[in-house]
Structure formats: structure tokens, C-alpha cells
PDB file of C-alpha atoms and ligand atoms in Angstrom:
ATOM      1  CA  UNK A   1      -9.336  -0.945  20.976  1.00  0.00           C
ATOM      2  CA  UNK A   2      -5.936   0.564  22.100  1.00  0.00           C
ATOM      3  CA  UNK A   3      -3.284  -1.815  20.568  1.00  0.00           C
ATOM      4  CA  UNK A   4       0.677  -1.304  20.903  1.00  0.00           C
ATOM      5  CA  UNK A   5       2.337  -3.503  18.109  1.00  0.00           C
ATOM      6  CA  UNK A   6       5.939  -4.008  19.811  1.00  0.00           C
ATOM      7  CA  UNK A   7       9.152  -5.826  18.194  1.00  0.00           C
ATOM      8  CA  UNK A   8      12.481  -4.934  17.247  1.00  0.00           C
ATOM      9  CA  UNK A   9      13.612  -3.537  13.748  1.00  0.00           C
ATOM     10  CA  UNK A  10      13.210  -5.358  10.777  1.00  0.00           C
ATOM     11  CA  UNK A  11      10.182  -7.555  12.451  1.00  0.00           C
ATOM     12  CA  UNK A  12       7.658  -6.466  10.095  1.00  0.00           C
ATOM     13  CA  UNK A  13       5.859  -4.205  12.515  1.00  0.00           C
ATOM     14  CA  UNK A  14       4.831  -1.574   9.143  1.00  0.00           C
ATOM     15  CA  UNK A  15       3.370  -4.337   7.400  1.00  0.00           C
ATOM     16  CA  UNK A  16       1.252  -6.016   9.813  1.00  0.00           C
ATOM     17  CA  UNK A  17       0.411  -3.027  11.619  1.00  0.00           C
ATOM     18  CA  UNK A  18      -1.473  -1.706   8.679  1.00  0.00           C
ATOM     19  CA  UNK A  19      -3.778  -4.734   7.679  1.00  0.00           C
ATOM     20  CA  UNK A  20      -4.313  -4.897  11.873  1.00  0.00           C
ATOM     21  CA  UNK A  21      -5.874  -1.674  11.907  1.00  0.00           C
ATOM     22  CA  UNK A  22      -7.464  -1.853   8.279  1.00  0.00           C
ATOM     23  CA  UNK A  23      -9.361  -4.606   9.725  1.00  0.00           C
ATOM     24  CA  UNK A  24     -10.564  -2.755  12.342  1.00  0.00           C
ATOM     25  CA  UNK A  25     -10.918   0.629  11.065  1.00  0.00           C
ATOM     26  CA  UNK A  26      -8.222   2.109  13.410  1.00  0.00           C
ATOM     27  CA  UNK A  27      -5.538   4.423  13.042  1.00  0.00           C
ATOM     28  CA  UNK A  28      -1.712   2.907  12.536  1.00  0.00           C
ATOM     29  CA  UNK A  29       0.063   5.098  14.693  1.00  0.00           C
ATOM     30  CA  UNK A  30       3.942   5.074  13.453  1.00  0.00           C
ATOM     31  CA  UNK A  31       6.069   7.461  15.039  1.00  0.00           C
ATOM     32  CA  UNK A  32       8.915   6.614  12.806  1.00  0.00           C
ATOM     33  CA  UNK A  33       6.413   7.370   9.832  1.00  0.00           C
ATOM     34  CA  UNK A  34       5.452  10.767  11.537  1.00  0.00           C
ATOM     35  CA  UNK A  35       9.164  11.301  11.956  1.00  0.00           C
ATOM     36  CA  UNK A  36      10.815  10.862   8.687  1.00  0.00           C
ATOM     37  CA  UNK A  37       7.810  13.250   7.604  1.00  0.00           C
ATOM     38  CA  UNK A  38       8.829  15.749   9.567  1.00  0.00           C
ATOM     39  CA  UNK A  39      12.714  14.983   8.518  1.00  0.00           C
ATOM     40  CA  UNK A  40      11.008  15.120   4.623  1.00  0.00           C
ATOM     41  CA  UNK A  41       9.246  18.258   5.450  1.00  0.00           C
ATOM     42  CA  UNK A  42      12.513  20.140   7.186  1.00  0.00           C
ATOM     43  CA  UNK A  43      10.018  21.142   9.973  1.00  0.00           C
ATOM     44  CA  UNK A  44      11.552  22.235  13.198  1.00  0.00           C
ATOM     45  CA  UNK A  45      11.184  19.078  14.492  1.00  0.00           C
ATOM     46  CA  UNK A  46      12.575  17.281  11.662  1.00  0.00           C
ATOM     47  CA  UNK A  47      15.723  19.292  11.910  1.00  0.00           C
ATOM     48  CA  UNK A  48      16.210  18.546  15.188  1.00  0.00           C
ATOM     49  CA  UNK A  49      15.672  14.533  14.653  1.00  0.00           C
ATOM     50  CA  UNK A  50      17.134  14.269  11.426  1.00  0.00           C
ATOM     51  CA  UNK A  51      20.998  13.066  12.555  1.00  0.00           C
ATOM     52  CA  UNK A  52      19.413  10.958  15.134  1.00  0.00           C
ATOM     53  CA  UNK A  53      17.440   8.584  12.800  1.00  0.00           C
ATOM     54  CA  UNK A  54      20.012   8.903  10.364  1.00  0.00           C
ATOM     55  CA  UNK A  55      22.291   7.121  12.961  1.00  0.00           C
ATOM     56  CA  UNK A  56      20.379   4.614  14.813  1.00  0.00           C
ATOM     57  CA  UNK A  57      19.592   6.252  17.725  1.00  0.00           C
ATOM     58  CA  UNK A  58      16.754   6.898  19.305  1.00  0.00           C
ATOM     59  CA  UNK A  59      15.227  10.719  19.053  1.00  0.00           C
ATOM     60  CA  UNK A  60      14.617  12.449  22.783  1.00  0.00           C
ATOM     61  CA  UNK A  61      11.489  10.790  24.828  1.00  0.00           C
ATOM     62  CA  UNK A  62       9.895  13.885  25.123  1.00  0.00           C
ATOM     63  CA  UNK A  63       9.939  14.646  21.319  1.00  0.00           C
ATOM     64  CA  UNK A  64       8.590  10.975  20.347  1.00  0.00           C
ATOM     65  CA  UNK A  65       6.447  11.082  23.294  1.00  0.00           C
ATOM     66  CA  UNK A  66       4.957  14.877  22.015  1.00  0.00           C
ATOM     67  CA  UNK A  67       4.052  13.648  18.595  1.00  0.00           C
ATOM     68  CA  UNK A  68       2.392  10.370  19.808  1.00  0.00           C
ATOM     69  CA  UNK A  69       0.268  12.441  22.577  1.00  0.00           C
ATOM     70  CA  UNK A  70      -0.757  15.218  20.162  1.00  0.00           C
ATOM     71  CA  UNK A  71      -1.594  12.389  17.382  1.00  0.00           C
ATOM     72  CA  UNK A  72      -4.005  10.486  20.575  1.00  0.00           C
ATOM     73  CA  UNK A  73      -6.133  13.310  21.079  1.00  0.00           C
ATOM     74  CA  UNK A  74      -6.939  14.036  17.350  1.00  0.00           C
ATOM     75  CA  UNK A  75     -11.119  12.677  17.080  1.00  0.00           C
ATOM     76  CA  UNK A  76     -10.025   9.251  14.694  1.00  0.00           C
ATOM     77  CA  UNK A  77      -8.022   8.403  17.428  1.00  0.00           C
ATOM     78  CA  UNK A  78     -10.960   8.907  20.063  1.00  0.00           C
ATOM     79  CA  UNK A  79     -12.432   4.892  18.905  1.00  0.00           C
ATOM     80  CA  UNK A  80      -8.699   3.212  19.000  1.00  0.00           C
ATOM     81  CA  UNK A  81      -5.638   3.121  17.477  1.00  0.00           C
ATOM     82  CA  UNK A  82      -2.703   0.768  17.093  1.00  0.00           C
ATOM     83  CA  UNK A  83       1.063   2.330  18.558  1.00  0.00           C
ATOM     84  CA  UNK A  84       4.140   1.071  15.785  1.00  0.00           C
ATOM     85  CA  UNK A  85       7.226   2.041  17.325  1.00  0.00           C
ATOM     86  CA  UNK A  86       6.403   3.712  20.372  1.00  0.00           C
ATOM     87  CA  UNK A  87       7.031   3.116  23.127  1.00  0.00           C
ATOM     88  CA  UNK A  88      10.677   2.696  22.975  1.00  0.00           C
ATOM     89  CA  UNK A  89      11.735   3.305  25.808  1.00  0.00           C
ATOM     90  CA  UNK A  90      10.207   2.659  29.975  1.00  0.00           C
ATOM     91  CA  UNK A  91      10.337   6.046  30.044  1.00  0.00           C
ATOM     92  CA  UNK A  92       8.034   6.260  27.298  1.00  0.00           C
ATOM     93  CA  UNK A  93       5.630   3.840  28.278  1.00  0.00           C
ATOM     94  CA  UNK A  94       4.905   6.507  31.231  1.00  0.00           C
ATOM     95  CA  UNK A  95       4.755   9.085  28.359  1.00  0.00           C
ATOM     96  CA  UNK A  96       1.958   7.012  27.094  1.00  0.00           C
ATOM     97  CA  UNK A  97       0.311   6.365  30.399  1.00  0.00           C
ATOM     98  CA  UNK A  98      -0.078  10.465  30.988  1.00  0.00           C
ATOM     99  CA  UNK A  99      -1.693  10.768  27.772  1.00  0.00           C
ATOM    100  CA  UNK A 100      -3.802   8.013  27.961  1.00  0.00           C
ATOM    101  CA  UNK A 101      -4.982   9.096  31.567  1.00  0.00           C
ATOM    102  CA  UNK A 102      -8.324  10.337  30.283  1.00  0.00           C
ATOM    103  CA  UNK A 103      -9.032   8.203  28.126  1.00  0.00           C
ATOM    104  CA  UNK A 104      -8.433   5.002  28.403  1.00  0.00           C
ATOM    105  CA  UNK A 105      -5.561   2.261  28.890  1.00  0.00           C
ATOM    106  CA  UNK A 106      -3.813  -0.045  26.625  1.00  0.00           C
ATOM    107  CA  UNK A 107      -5.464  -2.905  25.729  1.00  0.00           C
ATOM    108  CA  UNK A 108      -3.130  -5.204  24.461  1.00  0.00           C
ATOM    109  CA  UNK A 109       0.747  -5.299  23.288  1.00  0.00           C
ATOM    110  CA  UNK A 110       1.480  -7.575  21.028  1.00  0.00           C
ATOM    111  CA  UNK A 111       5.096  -8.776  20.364  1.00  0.00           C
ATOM    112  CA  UNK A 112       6.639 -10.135  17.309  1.00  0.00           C
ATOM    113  CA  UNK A 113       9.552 -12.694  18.291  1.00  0.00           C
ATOM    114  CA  UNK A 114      12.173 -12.477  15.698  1.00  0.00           C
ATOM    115  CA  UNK A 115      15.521 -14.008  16.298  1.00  0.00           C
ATOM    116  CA  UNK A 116      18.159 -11.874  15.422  1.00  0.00           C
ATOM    117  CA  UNK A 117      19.875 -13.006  12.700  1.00  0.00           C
ATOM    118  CA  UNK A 118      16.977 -13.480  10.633  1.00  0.00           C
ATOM    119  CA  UNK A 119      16.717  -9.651  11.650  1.00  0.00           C
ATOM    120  CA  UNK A 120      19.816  -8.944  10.061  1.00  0.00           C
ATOM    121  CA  UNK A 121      18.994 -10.840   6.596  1.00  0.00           C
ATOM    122  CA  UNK A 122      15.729  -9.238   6.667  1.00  0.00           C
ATOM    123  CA  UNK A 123      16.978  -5.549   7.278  1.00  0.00           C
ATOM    124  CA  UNK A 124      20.269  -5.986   4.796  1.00  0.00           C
ATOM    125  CA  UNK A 125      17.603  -7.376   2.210  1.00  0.00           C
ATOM    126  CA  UNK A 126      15.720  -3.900   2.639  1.00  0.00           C
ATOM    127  CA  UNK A 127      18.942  -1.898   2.708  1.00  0.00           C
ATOM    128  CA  UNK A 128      19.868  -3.525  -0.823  1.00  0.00           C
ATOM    129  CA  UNK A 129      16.150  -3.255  -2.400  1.00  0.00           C
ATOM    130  CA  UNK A 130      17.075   0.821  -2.409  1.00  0.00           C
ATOM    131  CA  UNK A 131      16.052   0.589  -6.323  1.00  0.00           C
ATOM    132  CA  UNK A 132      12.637  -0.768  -5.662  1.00  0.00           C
ATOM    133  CA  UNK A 133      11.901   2.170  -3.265  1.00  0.00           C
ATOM    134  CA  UNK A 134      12.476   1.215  -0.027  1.00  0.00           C
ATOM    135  CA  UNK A 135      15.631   1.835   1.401  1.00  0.00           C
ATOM    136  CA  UNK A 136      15.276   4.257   4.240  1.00  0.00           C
ATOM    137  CA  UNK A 137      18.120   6.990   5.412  1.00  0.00           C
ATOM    138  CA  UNK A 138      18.646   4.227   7.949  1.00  0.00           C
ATOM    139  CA  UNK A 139      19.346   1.306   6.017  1.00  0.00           C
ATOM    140  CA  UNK A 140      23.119   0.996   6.128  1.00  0.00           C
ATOM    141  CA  UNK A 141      24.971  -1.868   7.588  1.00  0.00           C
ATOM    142  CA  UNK A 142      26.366  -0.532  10.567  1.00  0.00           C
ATOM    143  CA  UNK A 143      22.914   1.654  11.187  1.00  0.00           C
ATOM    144  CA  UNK A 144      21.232  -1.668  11.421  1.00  0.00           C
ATOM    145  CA  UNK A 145      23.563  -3.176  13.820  1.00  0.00           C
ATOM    146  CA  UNK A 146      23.450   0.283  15.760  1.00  0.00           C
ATOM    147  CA  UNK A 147      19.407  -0.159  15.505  1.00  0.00           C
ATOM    148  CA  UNK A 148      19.343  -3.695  16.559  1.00  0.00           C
ATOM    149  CA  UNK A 149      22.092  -2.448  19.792  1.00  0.00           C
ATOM    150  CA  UNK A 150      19.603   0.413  20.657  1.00  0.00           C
ATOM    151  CA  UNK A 151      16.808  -2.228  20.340  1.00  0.00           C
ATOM    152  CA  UNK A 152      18.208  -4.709  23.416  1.00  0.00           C
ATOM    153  CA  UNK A 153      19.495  -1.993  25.807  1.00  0.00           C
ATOM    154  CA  UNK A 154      16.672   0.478  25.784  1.00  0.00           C
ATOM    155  CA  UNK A 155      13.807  -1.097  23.868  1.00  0.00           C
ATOM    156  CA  UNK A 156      13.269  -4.637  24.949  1.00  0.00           C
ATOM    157  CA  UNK A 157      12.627  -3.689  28.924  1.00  0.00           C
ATOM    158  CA  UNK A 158       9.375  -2.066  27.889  1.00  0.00           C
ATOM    159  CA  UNK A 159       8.079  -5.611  27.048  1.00  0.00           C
ATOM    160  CA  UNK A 160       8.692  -6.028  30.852  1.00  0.00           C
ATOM    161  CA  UNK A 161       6.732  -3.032  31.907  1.00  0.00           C
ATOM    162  CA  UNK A 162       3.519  -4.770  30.378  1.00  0.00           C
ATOM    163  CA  UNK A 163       4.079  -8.257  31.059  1.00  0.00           C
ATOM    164  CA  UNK A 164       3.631  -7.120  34.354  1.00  0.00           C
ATOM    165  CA  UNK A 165       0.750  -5.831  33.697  1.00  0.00           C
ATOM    166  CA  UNK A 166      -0.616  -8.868  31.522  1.00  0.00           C
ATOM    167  CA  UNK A 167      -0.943  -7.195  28.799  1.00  0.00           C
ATOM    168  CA  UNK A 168       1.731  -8.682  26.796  1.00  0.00           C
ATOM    169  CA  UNK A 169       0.758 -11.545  23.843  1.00  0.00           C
ATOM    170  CA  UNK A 170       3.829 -12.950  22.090  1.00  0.00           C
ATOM    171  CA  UNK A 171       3.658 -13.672  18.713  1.00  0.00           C
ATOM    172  CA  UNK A 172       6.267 -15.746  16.180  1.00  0.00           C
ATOM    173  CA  UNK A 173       7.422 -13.660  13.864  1.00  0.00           C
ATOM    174  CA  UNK A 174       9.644 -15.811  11.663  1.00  0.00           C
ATOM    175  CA  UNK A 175       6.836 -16.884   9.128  1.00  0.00           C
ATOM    176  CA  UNK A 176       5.382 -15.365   6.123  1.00  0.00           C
ATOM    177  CA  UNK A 177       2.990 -12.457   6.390  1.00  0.00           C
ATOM    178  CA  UNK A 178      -0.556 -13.946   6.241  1.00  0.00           C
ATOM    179  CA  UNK A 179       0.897 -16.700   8.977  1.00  0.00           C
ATOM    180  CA  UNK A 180       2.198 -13.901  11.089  1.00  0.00           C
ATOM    181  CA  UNK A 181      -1.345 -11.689  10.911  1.00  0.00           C
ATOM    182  CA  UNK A 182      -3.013 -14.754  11.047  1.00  0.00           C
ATOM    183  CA  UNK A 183      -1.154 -15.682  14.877  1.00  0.00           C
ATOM    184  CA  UNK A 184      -1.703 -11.652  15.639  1.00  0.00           C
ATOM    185  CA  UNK A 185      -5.199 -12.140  15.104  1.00  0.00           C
ATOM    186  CA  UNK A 186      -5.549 -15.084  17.114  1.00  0.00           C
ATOM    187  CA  UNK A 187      -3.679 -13.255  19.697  1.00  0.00           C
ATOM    188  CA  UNK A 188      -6.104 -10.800  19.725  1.00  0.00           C
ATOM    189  CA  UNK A 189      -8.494 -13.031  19.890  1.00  0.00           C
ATOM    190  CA  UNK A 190      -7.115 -14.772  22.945  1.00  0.00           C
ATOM    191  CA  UNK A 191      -7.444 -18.485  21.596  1.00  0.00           C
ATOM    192  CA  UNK A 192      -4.405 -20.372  22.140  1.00  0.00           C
ATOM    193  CA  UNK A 193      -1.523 -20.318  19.533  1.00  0.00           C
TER     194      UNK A 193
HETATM  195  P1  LIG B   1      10.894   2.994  12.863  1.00  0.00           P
HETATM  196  O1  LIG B   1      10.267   3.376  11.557  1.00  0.00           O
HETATM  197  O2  LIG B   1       9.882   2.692  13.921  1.00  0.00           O
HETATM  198  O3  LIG B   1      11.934   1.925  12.734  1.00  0.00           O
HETATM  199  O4  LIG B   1      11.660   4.302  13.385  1.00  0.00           O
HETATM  200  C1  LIG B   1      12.721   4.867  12.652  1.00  0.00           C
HETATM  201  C2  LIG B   1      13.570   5.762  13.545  1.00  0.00           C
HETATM  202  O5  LIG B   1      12.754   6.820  14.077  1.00  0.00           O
HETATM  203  C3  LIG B   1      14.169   5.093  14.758  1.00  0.00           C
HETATM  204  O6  LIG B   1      15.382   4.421  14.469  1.00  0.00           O
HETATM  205  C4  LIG B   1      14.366   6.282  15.692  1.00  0.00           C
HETATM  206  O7  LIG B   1      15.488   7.053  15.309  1.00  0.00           O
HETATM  207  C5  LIG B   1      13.134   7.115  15.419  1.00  0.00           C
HETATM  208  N1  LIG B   1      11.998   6.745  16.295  1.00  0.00           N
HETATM  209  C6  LIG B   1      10.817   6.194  15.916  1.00  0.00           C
HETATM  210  N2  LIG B   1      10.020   5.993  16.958  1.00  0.00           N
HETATM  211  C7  LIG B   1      10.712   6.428  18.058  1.00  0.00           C
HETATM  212  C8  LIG B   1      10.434   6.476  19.439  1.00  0.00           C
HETATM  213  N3  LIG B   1       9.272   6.016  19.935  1.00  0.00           N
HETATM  214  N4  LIG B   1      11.373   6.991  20.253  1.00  0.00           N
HETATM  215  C9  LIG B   1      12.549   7.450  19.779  1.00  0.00           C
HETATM  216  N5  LIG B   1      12.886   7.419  18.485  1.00  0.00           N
HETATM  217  C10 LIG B   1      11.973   6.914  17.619  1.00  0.00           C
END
């Protein structure tokens, strides 16, 4: 199963991307993970990103879109995987397309519906939980706002791109975790919310 788990920052993509594919014994494709490694690692490509995330912004299509396709075509990948984070962009979704083109479409994207000022609360509380280990490089005020800007101009037309295609399943959000995985899996499932 090819899965893209789609929603904007602070939705709690991470979390419920990883029980989604431990479930179903899939890899949890993140290229934000993949990117801050590189950024951790000072790889070439890390160098080249590391301002970018740092600010908000979005890094170049054709970088994101080089370290999703070259992470598809590794063998664990060859049974399914689930996207987090890509793509971002239309642009990107024909990224994806190209490197899916022998193997197989997209099966389903499924969109957490946050509203976004419950974004906001969610994404400060992160920024201020720094001494429990997870504030990111890009949990500042004014990066989250920047994020959350990015999000609605660039990022929320892809949803478009596959509701044309009927491939889109909206899921709320707003609830706890187990109630959210619990409506992804009925998603997934196809039985009525
Ligand atoms: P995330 O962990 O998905 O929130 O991603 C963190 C940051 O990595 C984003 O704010 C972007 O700077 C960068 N990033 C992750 N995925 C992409 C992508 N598909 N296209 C462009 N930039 C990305």
C-alpha cells in the first residue's frame, strides 16, 4: 500500500504516521526526518538546506523530490510505504508521479483537518517542551507562523491535485491520538466516519 499522510504543521503527522505503518509493516517516509539528518550530519545536502528549515521555508522541489525518489526505490520500499511531508508542493506531487511511474500509484492520501489555532497552541506547546527533547531548530514563534504561511500558499493546493483524482480521505484531527488513528484507520478502511 502506497499511503501519503498530508496535513499542515503541528497536525500530528510524525506520530500517527509511525503507528500507521507499524501496523502494516511499511516504511514512514519523512522527508523532514531525512532532512534534519542530513542538516545533523553537515552532508552536502544538509548544508545546502540547513537556513531553509531553519526559517520556515520550504527546501528546493528538486532536492526534497531527490531524497524521496532515491528513498522509493530502496527494496523495503518495493511492498509500500507511507509519504510524511512530501509532497509539498503541486510541483512535487509530479515529482512523485515520475518516480512512481514504474511502480505503482498512490493509493490513498489521507488528510488531517486541524483548524489553525489549535495549530498554533499545539506547535508553541512543542516550541516550549525544548527541555523534554523536542524542540526542533524550527520551533520559534515567528518560524511557526512562517510554517503555517508556507503551509496555505504552497502546500494546501496539493490536496486539490488528489481530490481530483479521488484519492483524498479527510480525517479530524482535533482529537486525541488513539481517536485520530482510530478515524485514519477507518479511513483506510473506507467505512464511513
Ligand atoms: P517536517 O518535519 O515535515 O515539518 O519538515 C521540516 C522542514 O523540512 C520543513 O519546514 C521544510 O523546511 C523541510 N521539508 C520537509 N519536507 C519538505 C518537502 N517535501 N519539500 C520542501 N521542504 C521540506
Amino acid at each position: 500500500m502506497r499511503l501519503v499522510l498530508f496535513g499542515p504543521p503541528g497536525a500530528g503527522k510524525g506520530t500517527q504516521a509511525a503507528r500507521l505503518c507499524a501496523a502494516r509493516g511499511i516504511p514512514h517516509i519523512s522527508t523532514g526526518e531525512m532532512l534534519r539528518e542530513a542538516v545533523k550530519s553537515g552532508t552536502p545536502l544538509g548544508l545546502q538546506v540547513k537556513g531553509i528549515m531553519e526559517q520556515g521555508g520550504l527546501v528546493p522541489d528538486e532536492l526534497a523530490g531527490a531524497v524521496v525518489a532515491e528513498r522509493i526505490a530502496r527494496p523495503d520500499a518495493a511492498r509500500g510505504f507511507l509519504l510524511d511531508g512530501f509532497p509539498r508542493t503541486v510541483a512535487q506531487t509530479e515529482i512523485l508521479d515520475r518516480a512512481l511511474a514504474h511502480s505503482g500509484p498512490i493509493d490513498c492520501v489521507l488528510m488531517l483537518e486541524v483548524p489553525e489555532d489549535f495549530l498554533i497552541r499545539r506547535l508553541l506547546g512543542r516550541a516550549n517542551q525544548g527541555d523534554r527533547g523536542e524542540k526542533r531548530a524550527d520551533d520559534s514563534e515567528e518560524t511557526i507562523r512562517e510554517r503555517l504561511r508556507v503551509y496555505q500558499r504552497d502546500t494546501a493546493p496539493v490536496a486539490q491535485v488528489y481530490e481530483a483524482r479521488g484519492l483524498l480521505r479527510r480525517v479530524d484531527g482535533t482529537g486525541t491520538i488513539d481517536q485520530v488513528y482510530a478515524l485514519l484507520e477507518q479511513a483506510l478502511d473506507g467505512r464511513p466516519r
